[in-house]
PDB file of C-alpha atoms in Angstrom:
ATOM      1  CA  MET A   1     102.211  79.999 105.205  1.00 38.00           C
ATOM      2  CA  GLN A   2      98.757  81.437 105.662  1.00 45.00           C
ATOM      3  CA  ASN A   3     100.246  85.052 105.491  1.00 62.00           C
ATOM      4  CA  ASP A   4     101.672  83.665 101.951  1.00 72.00           C
ATOM      5  CA  PHE A   5      98.460  82.012 100.488  1.00 86.00           C
ATOM      6  CA  PHE A   6      95.935  84.642 101.360  1.00 89.00           C
ATOM      7  CA  PRO A   7      97.374  87.295  99.092  1.00 92.00           C
ATOM      8  CA  VAL A   8      97.418  84.333  96.453  1.00 93.00           C
ATOM      9  CA  ILE A   9      94.106  83.827  96.678  1.00 94.00           C
ATOM     10  CA  ARG A  10      93.059  87.170  96.365  1.00 95.00           C
ATOM     11  CA  ALA A  11      95.449  87.892  93.287  1.00 94.00           C
ATOM     12  CA  VAL A  12      93.556  85.019  91.533  1.00 96.00           C
ATOM     13  CA  LEU A  13      89.729  86.075  92.597  1.00 97.00           C
ATOM     14  CA  VAL A  14      91.045  89.690  91.138  1.00 95.00           C
ATOM     15  CA  VAL A  15      92.073  87.978  87.776  1.00 95.00           C
ATOM     16  CA  LEU A  16      89.122  85.821  87.556  1.00 97.00           C
ATOM     17  CA  VAL A  17      86.931  88.665  87.757  1.00 97.00           C
ATOM     18  CA  ILE A  18      88.482  90.990  85.354  1.00 95.00           C
ATOM     19  CA  THR A  19      88.849  88.484  82.722  1.00 96.00           C
ATOM     20  CA  ALA A  20      85.320  87.062  83.395  1.00 97.00           C
ATOM     21  CA  LEU A  21      83.564  90.517  83.191  1.00 96.00           C
ATOM     22  CA  LEU A  22      85.850  93.074  81.071  1.00 95.00           C
ATOM     23  CA  PRO A  23      85.168  90.874  77.969  1.00 96.00           C
ATOM     24  CA  ILE A  24      81.414  91.231  78.785  1.00 97.00           C
ATOM     25  CA  ILE A  25      81.257  94.707  79.215  1.00 96.00           C
ATOM     26  CA  GLY A  26      83.607  95.152  76.086  1.00 95.00           C
ATOM     27  CA  ILE A  27      80.736  93.101  74.035  1.00 96.00           C
ATOM     28  CA  LEU A  28      78.327  95.461  75.400  1.00 96.00           C
ATOM     29  CA  HIS A  29      79.709  98.401  74.670  1.00 94.00           C
ATOM     30  CA  ALA A  30      80.212  97.238  70.851  1.00 95.00           C
ATOM     31  CA  PHE A  31      76.314  96.890  70.829  1.00 95.00           C
ATOM     32  CA  GLY A  32      75.680 100.033  72.794  1.00 93.00           C
ATOM     33  CA  SER A  33      73.733  98.151  75.652  1.00 95.00           C
ATOM     34  CA  PRO A  34      73.500 100.247  78.732  1.00 93.00           C
ATOM     35  CA  TRP A  35      73.878  97.445  80.426  1.00 96.00           C
ATOM     36  CA  LYS A  36      77.448  97.880  80.458  1.00 95.00           C
ATOM     37  CA  PHE A  37      77.234 100.115  83.267  1.00 94.00           C
ATOM     38  CA  LYS A  38      75.711  97.508  85.380  1.00 95.00           C
ATOM     39  CA  VAL A  39      78.133  94.797  84.635  1.00 96.00           C
ATOM     40  CA  HIS A  40      81.109  97.551  85.308  1.00 95.00           C
ATOM     41  CA  GLU A  41      79.317  98.508  88.815  1.00 95.00           C
ATOM     42  CA  LEU A  42      79.441  94.741  89.773  1.00 96.00           C
ATOM     43  CA  MET A  43      82.915  94.182  88.612  1.00 96.00           C
ATOM     44  CA  CYS A  44      84.004  97.582  90.796  1.00 95.00           C
ATOM     45  CA  TRP A  45      81.936  96.255  93.876  1.00 97.00           C
ATOM     46  CA  LEU A  46      83.638  92.479  93.602  1.00 97.00           C
ATOM     47  CA  LEU A  47      87.069  94.158  93.672  1.00 96.00           C
ATOM     48  CA  ILE A  48      86.312  96.206  96.780  1.00 96.00           C
ATOM     49  CA  HIS A  49      85.284  93.051  98.425  1.00 97.00           C
ATOM     50  CA  ILE A  50      88.205  90.956  97.370  1.00 96.00           C
ATOM     51  CA  ILE A  51      90.650  93.979  98.411  1.00 95.00           C
ATOM     52  CA  ASN A  52      88.399  94.264 101.667  1.00 95.00           C
ATOM     53  CA  ILE A  53      88.340  98.190 101.120  1.00 96.00           C
ATOM     54  CA  LYS A  54      86.050  99.508 104.064  1.00 96.00           C
ATOM     55  CA  ILE A  55      84.546 102.685 102.486  1.00 97.00           C
ATOM     56  CA  LYS A  56      83.276 105.732 105.257  1.00 96.00           C
ATOM     57  CA  VAL A  57      81.231 108.381 103.529  1.00 97.00           C
ATOM     58  CA  LYS A  58      80.535 112.017 104.712  1.00 96.00           C
ATOM     59  CA  GLY A  59      77.566 113.197 102.688  1.00 95.00           C
ATOM     60  CA  GLN A  60      76.342 112.131  99.546  1.00 95.00           C
ATOM     61  CA  ALA A  61      76.469 112.388  95.528  1.00 95.00           C
ATOM     62  CA  ALA A  62      74.244 114.976  94.259  1.00 94.00           C
ATOM     63  CA  GLN A  63      72.147 113.606  91.453  1.00 89.00           C
ATOM     64  CA  GLU A  64      71.422 116.891  89.634  1.00 87.00           C
ATOM     65  CA  ILE A  65      72.798 117.178  86.048  1.00 85.00           C
ATOM     66  CA  PRO A  66      75.193 118.170  84.267  1.00 89.00           C
ATOM     67  CA  MET A  67      77.190 117.523  87.227  1.00 92.00           C
ATOM     68  CA  LEU A  68      81.057 117.810  87.547  1.00 94.00           C
ATOM     69  CA  TYR A  69      82.217 115.913  90.558  1.00 96.00           C
ATOM     70  CA  VAL A  70      85.752 117.101  91.688  1.00 96.00           C
ATOM     71  CA  SER A  71      88.227 114.843  93.433  1.00 95.00           C
ATOM     72  CA  ASN A  72      91.855 114.559  94.634  1.00 93.00           C
ATOM     73  CA  HIS A  73      93.687 111.544  93.268  1.00 90.00           C
ATOM     74  CA  SER A  74      96.231 109.342  94.773  1.00 87.00           C
ATOM     75  CA  SER A  75      95.792 105.896  93.776  1.00 87.00           C
ATOM     76  CA  TYR A  76      94.070 103.142  91.292  1.00 87.00           C
ATOM     77  CA  LEU A  77      91.736 102.389  94.253  1.00 91.00           C
ATOM     78  CA  ASP A  78      90.231 105.932  93.694  1.00 92.00           C
ATOM     79  CA  ILE A  79      88.330 104.357  90.681  1.00 90.00           C
ATOM     80  CA  LEU A  80      87.011 101.334  92.030  1.00 93.00           C
ATOM     81  CA  VAL A  81      85.934 103.394  95.148  1.00 95.00           C
ATOM     82  CA  LEU A  82      84.319 106.672  93.368  1.00 95.00           C
ATOM     83  CA  TRP A  83      82.769 104.740  90.741  1.00 94.00           C
ATOM     84  CA  HIS A  84      80.986 102.543  93.233  1.00 95.00           C
ATOM     85  CA  LEU A  85      79.923 105.367  94.891  1.00 96.00           C
ATOM     86  CA  ILE A  86      78.993 108.330  91.589  1.00 95.00           C
ATOM     87  CA  LYS A  87      78.559 105.802  89.097  1.00 93.00           C
ATOM     88  CA  LYS A  88      79.582 108.267  86.479  1.00 93.00           C
ATOM     89  CA  PRO A  89      82.643 108.145  83.816  1.00 92.00           C
ATOM     90  CA  PHE A  90      85.690 109.865  84.379  1.00 92.00           C
ATOM     91  CA  VAL A  91      87.851 112.388  82.780  1.00 88.00           C
ATOM     92  CA  ALA A  92      91.155 110.723  82.130  1.00 82.00           C
ATOM     93  CA  LYS A  93      94.660 111.265  80.454  1.00 80.00           C
ATOM     94  CA  GLN A  94      94.834 110.151  76.747  1.00 79.00           C
ATOM     95  CA  GLU A  95      97.995 107.632  77.671  1.00 77.00           C
ATOM     96  CA  VAL A  96      95.280 105.616  79.908  1.00 78.00           C
ATOM     97  CA  ASN A  97      93.561 104.690  76.301  1.00 77.00           C
ATOM     98  CA  ASP A  98      96.579 102.887  75.506  1.00 75.00           C
ATOM     99  CA  TRP A  99      96.651 101.165  79.149  1.00 74.00           C
ATOM    100  CA  PRO A 100      95.880  97.427  79.415  1.00 72.00           C
ATOM    101  CA  VAL A 101      92.975  96.618  81.590  1.00 80.00           C
ATOM    102  CA  PHE A 102      92.486 100.303  83.214  1.00 80.00           C
ATOM    103  CA  GLY A 103      92.087 101.453  79.595  1.00 82.00           C
ATOM    104  CA  TRP A 104      89.759  98.992  78.217  1.00 84.00           C
ATOM    105  CA  SER A 105      87.554  99.494  81.189  1.00 89.00           C
ATOM    106  CA  ALA A 106      87.595 103.441  81.223  1.00 89.00           C
ATOM    107  CA  ARG A 107      86.863 103.250  77.405  1.00 88.00           C
ATOM    108  CA  PHE A 108      83.864 100.511  77.670  1.00 92.00           C
ATOM    109  CA  VAL A 109      82.189 102.845  80.203  1.00 91.00           C
ATOM    110  CA  ASP A 110      82.738 106.159  78.151  1.00 89.00           C
ATOM    111  CA  CYS A 111      85.268 107.966  80.166  1.00 91.00           C
ATOM    112  CA  ILE A 112      86.499 110.851  78.246  1.00 89.00           C
ATOM    113  CA  PHE A 113      90.162 110.834  77.127  1.00 86.00           C
ATOM    114  CA  ILE A 114      92.046 114.362  76.897  1.00 82.00           C
ATOM    115  CA  ASP A 115      95.229 115.434  75.694  1.00 76.00           C
ATOM    116  CA  ARG A 116      96.789 117.665  78.314  1.00 69.00           C
ATOM    117  CA  SER A 117      98.948 119.915  76.222  1.00 68.00           C
ATOM    118  CA  VAL A 118      98.063 123.482  75.896  1.00 64.00           C
ATOM    119  CA  SER A 119      97.166 123.212  72.360  1.00 63.00           C
ATOM    120  CA  LYS A 120      94.473 120.859  72.842  1.00 69.00           C
ATOM    121  CA  THR A 121      92.651 122.621  75.660  1.00 70.00           C
ATOM    122  CA  GLU A 122      89.815 123.378  73.375  1.00 76.00           C
ATOM    123  CA  ALA A 123      89.366 120.158  71.783  1.00 78.00           C
ATOM    124  CA  ASN A 124      89.275 118.503  75.495  1.00 79.00           C
ATOM    125  CA  ILE A 125      86.743 121.119  76.652  1.00 81.00           C
ATOM    126  CA  GLU A 126      84.372 120.137  73.408  1.00 82.00           C
ATOM    127  CA  LYS A 127      84.262 116.662  74.123  1.00 83.00           C
ATOM    128  CA  ILE A 128      83.306 117.318  77.964  1.00 85.00           C
ATOM    129  CA  LYS A 129      80.772 119.973  76.698  1.00 86.00           C
ATOM    130  CA  LYS A 130      79.141 117.294  74.158  1.00 85.00           C
ATOM    131  CA  HIS A 131      78.946 115.142  77.454  1.00 86.00           C
ATOM    132  CA  PHE A 132      77.118 117.546  79.478  1.00 87.00           C
ATOM    133  CA  ILE A 133      74.633 118.631  77.045  1.00 84.00           C
ATOM    134  CA  GLN A 134      73.595 115.404  76.595  1.00 81.00           C
ATOM    135  CA  GLY A 135      72.768 115.240  80.094  1.00 76.00           C
ATOM    136  CA  GLY A 136      75.464 113.321  81.853  1.00 81.00           C
ATOM    137  CA  GLY A 137      77.706 113.567  84.810  1.00 90.00           C
ATOM    138  CA  LEU A 138      81.741 113.264  84.989  1.00 93.00           C
ATOM    139  CA  THR A 139      84.422 112.919  88.001  1.00 94.00           C
ATOM    140  CA  LEU A 140      87.487 114.873  87.392  1.00 92.00           C
ATOM    141  CA  PHE A 141      90.373 114.209  89.081  1.00 91.00           C
ATOM    142  CA  ALA A 142      91.802 117.844  89.002  1.00 89.00           C
ATOM    143  CA  GLU A 143      95.281 117.625  89.988  1.00 86.00           C
ATOM    144  CA  GLY A 144      96.309 115.942  86.691  1.00 79.00           C
ATOM    145  CA  THR A 145      97.900 113.235  88.263  1.00 77.00           C
ATOM    146  CA  THR A 146      98.388 110.849  91.158  1.00 78.00           C
ATOM    147  CA  SER A 147      99.980 112.435  94.363  1.00 77.00           C
ATOM    148  CA  ASN A 148     101.607 110.617  97.307  1.00 73.00           C
ATOM    149  CA  GLY A 149      98.561 111.048  99.676  1.00 75.00           C
ATOM    150  CA  ASN A 150      99.874 113.451 101.854  1.00 79.00           C
ATOM    151  CA  ARG A 151      98.366 116.609 100.732  1.00 83.00           C
ATOM    152  CA  VAL A 152      96.365 117.755  97.507  1.00 90.00           C
ATOM    153  CA  LEU A 153      98.372 118.946  94.620  1.00 89.00           C
ATOM    154  CA  PRO A 154      97.386 122.465  93.023  1.00 90.00           C
ATOM    155  CA  PHE A 155      94.536 121.874  90.640  1.00 90.00           C
ATOM    156  CA  LYS A 156      94.910 122.871  87.011  1.00 82.00           C
ATOM    157  CA  SER A 157      92.524 125.652  86.481  1.00 81.00           C
ATOM    158  CA  SER A 158      92.417 124.975  82.551  1.00 76.00           C
ATOM    159  CA  MET A 159      90.023 121.967  83.113  1.00 74.00           C
ATOM    160  CA  PHE A 160      87.521 124.390  84.552  1.00 84.00           C
ATOM    161  CA  THR A 161      87.447 126.376  81.363  1.00 79.00           C
ATOM    162  CA  LEU A 162      84.058 124.672  80.687  1.00 76.00           C
ATOM    163  CA  LEU A 163      82.324 126.773  83.343  1.00 78.00           C
ATOM    164  CA  GLU A 164      82.902 129.938  80.630  1.00 75.00           C
ATOM    165  CA  HIS A 165      81.174 128.081  77.752  1.00 75.00           C
ATOM    166  CA  ASP A 166      77.152 127.414  77.091  1.00 75.00           C
ATOM    167  CA  LEU A 167      75.889 124.143  77.396  1.00 82.00           C
ATOM    168  CA  GLY A 168      72.887 124.325  75.466  1.00 76.00           C
ATOM    169  CA  GLY A 169      71.334 126.062  78.250  1.00 79.00           C
ATOM    170  CA  LYS A 170      71.948 123.767  80.775  1.00 83.00           C
ATOM    171  CA  LYS A 171      72.944 124.986  84.276  1.00 87.00           C
ATOM    172  CA  LEU A 172      76.406 122.883  85.114  1.00 89.00           C
ATOM    173  CA  MET A 173      76.722 122.067  88.993  1.00 92.00           C
ATOM    174  CA  LEU A 174      80.226 121.265  90.651  1.00 94.00           C
ATOM    175  CA  GLN A 175      80.504 119.017  93.798  1.00 97.00           C
ATOM    176  CA  PRO A 176      84.195 118.928  95.552  1.00 97.00           C
ATOM    177  CA  VAL A 177      85.134 115.145  96.729  1.00 97.00           C
ATOM    178  CA  SER A 178      87.806 114.245  99.111  1.00 96.00           C
ATOM    179  CA  ILE A 179      88.741 110.927  99.195  1.00 95.00           C
ATOM    180  CA  VAL A 180      91.487 109.318 101.478  1.00 93.00           C
ATOM    181  CA  TYR A 181      92.895 106.314 102.894  1.00 93.00           C
ATOM    182  CA  THR A 182      93.376 106.434 106.395  1.00 92.00           C
ATOM    183  CA  ARG A 183      93.695 102.550 108.127  1.00 93.00           C
ATOM    184  CA  ILE A 184      95.115  99.427 107.620  1.00 92.00           C
ATOM    185  CA  ASN A 185      93.853  96.736 109.151  1.00 93.00           C
ATOM    186  CA  ASN A 186      91.804  99.116 111.126  1.00 92.00           C
ATOM    187  CA  ILE A 187      95.016 100.579 112.601  1.00 92.00           C
ATOM    188  CA  PRO A 188      95.835 104.634 111.762  1.00 92.00           C
ATOM    189  CA  ILE A 189      98.434 104.859 109.496  1.00 87.00           C
ATOM    190  CA  GLY A 190     101.187 107.541 109.479  1.00 81.00           C
ATOM    191  CA  ILE A 191     103.340 109.587 106.422  1.00 80.00           C
ATOM    192  CA  HIS A 192     105.443 106.448 105.956  1.00 78.00           C
ATOM    193  CA  GLN A 193     102.841 103.888 105.050  1.00 81.00           C
ATOM    194  CA  ARG A 194     100.778 105.842 102.926  1.00 79.00           C
ATOM    195  CA  PRO A 195     102.569 104.870  99.661  1.00 78.00           C
ATOM    196  CA  TYR A 196     100.846 101.248 100.384  1.00 80.00           C
ATOM    197  CA  PHE A 197      97.928 103.178  98.699  1.00 82.00           C
ATOM    198  CA  ALA A 198      99.152 106.109  96.700  1.00 75.00           C
ATOM    199  CA  TRP A 199     100.556 105.009  93.408  1.00 75.00           C
ATOM    200  CA  TYR A 200     102.621 107.870  91.812  1.00 70.00           C
ATOM    201  CA  GLY A 201     105.955 108.858  90.250  1.00 66.00           C
ATOM    202  CA  GLU A 202     107.648 105.376  88.603  1.00 66.00           C
ATOM    203  CA  MET A 203     106.218 103.090  90.760  1.00 70.00           C
ATOM    204  CA  SER A 204     105.329  99.542  89.306  1.00 78.00           C
ATOM    205  CA  LEU A 205     101.504  98.360  89.272  1.00 79.00           C
ATOM    206  CA  VAL A 206     102.080  94.387  89.952  1.00 83.00           C
ATOM    207  CA  PRO A 207     104.610  95.104  93.006  1.00 84.00           C
ATOM    208  CA  HIS A 208     102.260  97.284  94.537  1.00 84.00           C
ATOM    209  CA  LEU A 209      99.121  96.036  94.051  1.00 88.00           C
ATOM    210  CA  TRP A 210     100.680  92.901  95.550  1.00 89.00           C
ATOM    211  CA  GLN A 211     101.968  94.808  98.526  1.00 89.00           C
ATOM    212  CA  LEU A 212      98.100  95.965  99.044  1.00 90.00           C
ATOM    213  CA  LEU A 213      96.505  92.397  98.686  1.00 92.00           C
ATOM    214  CA  LYS A 214      98.507  91.333 101.817  1.00 92.00           C
ATOM    215  CA  PHE A 215      96.573  93.618 104.072  1.00 92.00           C
ATOM    216  CA  TYR A 216      93.630  92.226 105.574  1.00 92.00           C
ATOM    217  CA  SER A 217      91.610  95.692 105.227  1.00 94.00           C
ATOM    218  CA  VAL A 218      91.876  99.024 103.626  1.00 94.00           C
ATOM    219  CA  THR A 219      89.975 102.018 104.767  1.00 95.00           C
ATOM    220  CA  ALA A 220      88.880 104.968 102.470  1.00 95.00           C
ATOM    221  CA  GLU A 221      87.620 107.889 103.839  1.00 95.00           C
ATOM    222  CA  VAL A 222      85.407 110.054 101.370  1.00 97.00           C
ATOM    223  CA  GLU A 223      83.648 113.270 102.081  1.00 97.00           C
ATOM    224  CA  PHE A 224      81.062 114.938  99.703  1.00 97.00           C
ATOM    225  CA  TYR A 225      80.757 118.663 100.097  1.00 97.00           C
ATOM    226  CA  PRO A 226      77.421 120.207  98.740  1.00 96.00           C
ATOM    227  CA  ALA A 227      76.899 121.127  95.146  1.00 95.00           C
ATOM    228  CA  ILE A 228      77.251 124.618  93.801  1.00 94.00           C
ATOM    229  CA  ALA A 229      76.295 126.234  90.592  1.00 92.00           C
ATOM    230  CA  ALA A 230      79.672 126.817  88.397  1.00 90.00           C
ATOM    231  CA  SER A 231      77.610 130.130  87.683  1.00 89.00           C
ATOM    232  CA  ASP A 232      78.341 131.362  90.989  1.00 92.00           C
ATOM    233  CA  PHE A 233      82.031 131.584  90.343  1.00 92.00           C
ATOM    234  CA  LYS A 234      83.531 134.657  88.787  1.00 90.00           C
ATOM    235  CA  SER A 235      86.272 132.663  87.204  1.00 90.00           C
ATOM    236  CA  ARG A 236      87.437 129.267  86.530  1.00 90.00           C
ATOM    237  CA  LYS A 237      90.090 129.962  89.051  1.00 92.00           C
ATOM    238  CA  ASP A 238      87.840 131.004  91.469  1.00 94.00           C
ATOM    239  CA  ALA A 239      86.149 127.619  91.062  1.00 94.00           C
ATOM    240  CA  ALA A 240      89.209 125.532  90.965  1.00 94.00           C
ATOM    241  CA  ASP A 241      90.429 127.222  94.414  1.00 94.00           C
ATOM    242  CA  TYR A 242      87.077 126.796  95.642  1.00 96.00           C
ATOM    243  CA  CYS A 243      87.223 122.745  95.148  1.00 96.00           C
ATOM    244  CA  HIS A 244      91.056 122.890  96.195  1.00 95.00           C
ATOM    245  CA  GLU A 245      90.447 124.673  99.536  1.00 95.00           C
ATOM    246  CA  LYS A 246      87.319 122.049 100.559  1.00 96.00           C
ATOM    247  CA  ILE A 247      89.257 118.960  99.434  1.00 96.00           C
ATOM    248  CA  SER A 248      92.593 119.947 101.141  1.00 93.00           C
ATOM    249  CA  GLY A 249      90.832 120.753 104.275  1.00 93.00           C
ATOM    250  CA  SER A 250      88.934 117.450 104.153  1.00 93.00           C
ATOM    251  CA  VAL A 251      92.041 115.635 103.254  1.00 92.00           C
ATOM    252  CA  ALA A 252      94.018 117.414 106.331  1.00 90.00           C
ATOM    253  CA  HIS A 253      91.219 116.591 108.567  1.00 90.00           C
ATOM    254  CA  ALA A 254      91.320 112.799 108.060  1.00 88.00           C
ATOM    255  CA  LEU A 255      94.757 112.376 108.172  1.00 85.00           C
ATOM    256  CA  THR A 256      95.491 114.702 111.179  1.00 81.00           C
ATOM    257  CA  GLY A 257      92.138 115.439 112.819  1.00 68.00           C
ATOM    258  CA  ARG A 258      92.429 118.812 112.068  1.00 59.00           C
ATOM    259  CA  ARG A 259      90.273 120.786 109.582  1.00 55.00           C
ATOM    260  CA  VAL A 260      92.609 122.963 107.725  1.00 54.00           C
ATOM    261  CA  ASP A 261      90.627 125.465 105.374  1.00 53.00           C
ATOM    262  CA  ASN A 262      93.573 127.419 103.806  1.00 49.00           C
ATOM    263  CA  PRO A 263      95.411 124.967 101.475  1.00 44.00           C
ATOM    264  CA  MET A 264      98.600 126.904 101.699  1.00 41.00           C
ATOM    265  CA  VAL A 265      98.597 126.347 105.309  1.00 38.00           C
ATOM    266  CA  GLN A 266      98.527 122.781 105.154  1.00 40.00           C
ATOM    267  CA  LYS A 267     101.329 122.595 102.273  1.00 40.00           C
ATOM    268  CA  GLU A 268     103.290 124.699 104.925  1.00 37.00           C
ATOM    269  CA  ASN A 269     102.388 122.314 108.212  1.00 37.00           C
ATOM    270  CA  HIS A 270     103.255 119.079 105.682  1.00 36.00           C
ATOM    271  CA  GLU A 271     106.664 120.392 104.476  1.00 36.00           C
ATOM    272  CA  SER A 272     107.655 121.354 107.845  1.00 33.00           C
ATOM    273  CA  SER A 273     106.793 118.109 109.051  1.00 34.00           C
ATOM    274  CA  GLN A 274     109.557 116.388 106.532  1.00 33.00           C
TER     275      GLN A 274
END
């Protein structure tokens, strides 16, 4: 009985926090108040503690602006954890704008929605350029979708096109960031347990979240690599490859205990283990 009651209490608390704070964030957004970010930060902090996500951090978020934080992506939990640590808006696909709760929350804290069709690439870059010129920072999920958590998908170099554009004389910085879920109830997990965290493909949100709420705790490991000037790269592909290599190595190390510097090696090892 206790095991059944535990996730119910958590689910109720999640609903209460969202229904209490999200309308306040929306009102503050409508009036252009910067306090919306503080309330959003509080909402994320409360949800992290209700779900009991234990965050282990290596390195720290760089504070230079404009800054592009480049991360892998496997779960909606990534948004809570990275906002808690970085406190910057995300670059999100256009479809998210229409999602209940997630879409509203993202819109209220100035996330940038992009159309991923090739014809809209330039328009997407202009949105991001404007944000950077105004002195902001952004977090980019460079895979363009969520993975199954077992490896990092190839990065879409098209989103690194902004490196080739002038930002009003501002020096854009990049910081690779990896996030991976490694433990359930403080017990290391294997390949078959990672879908408990990863949300991808045609998974339904509510059943996935319900299963997650049954666990006492979840451990997320986040690693920040040193920031590097975008101008240090010869091309957008070089920048994408650099970030992918660092993040892939970090994810492989967190999952297997081995540092893999070549993302192709990681892919081959993963496929051979299937």
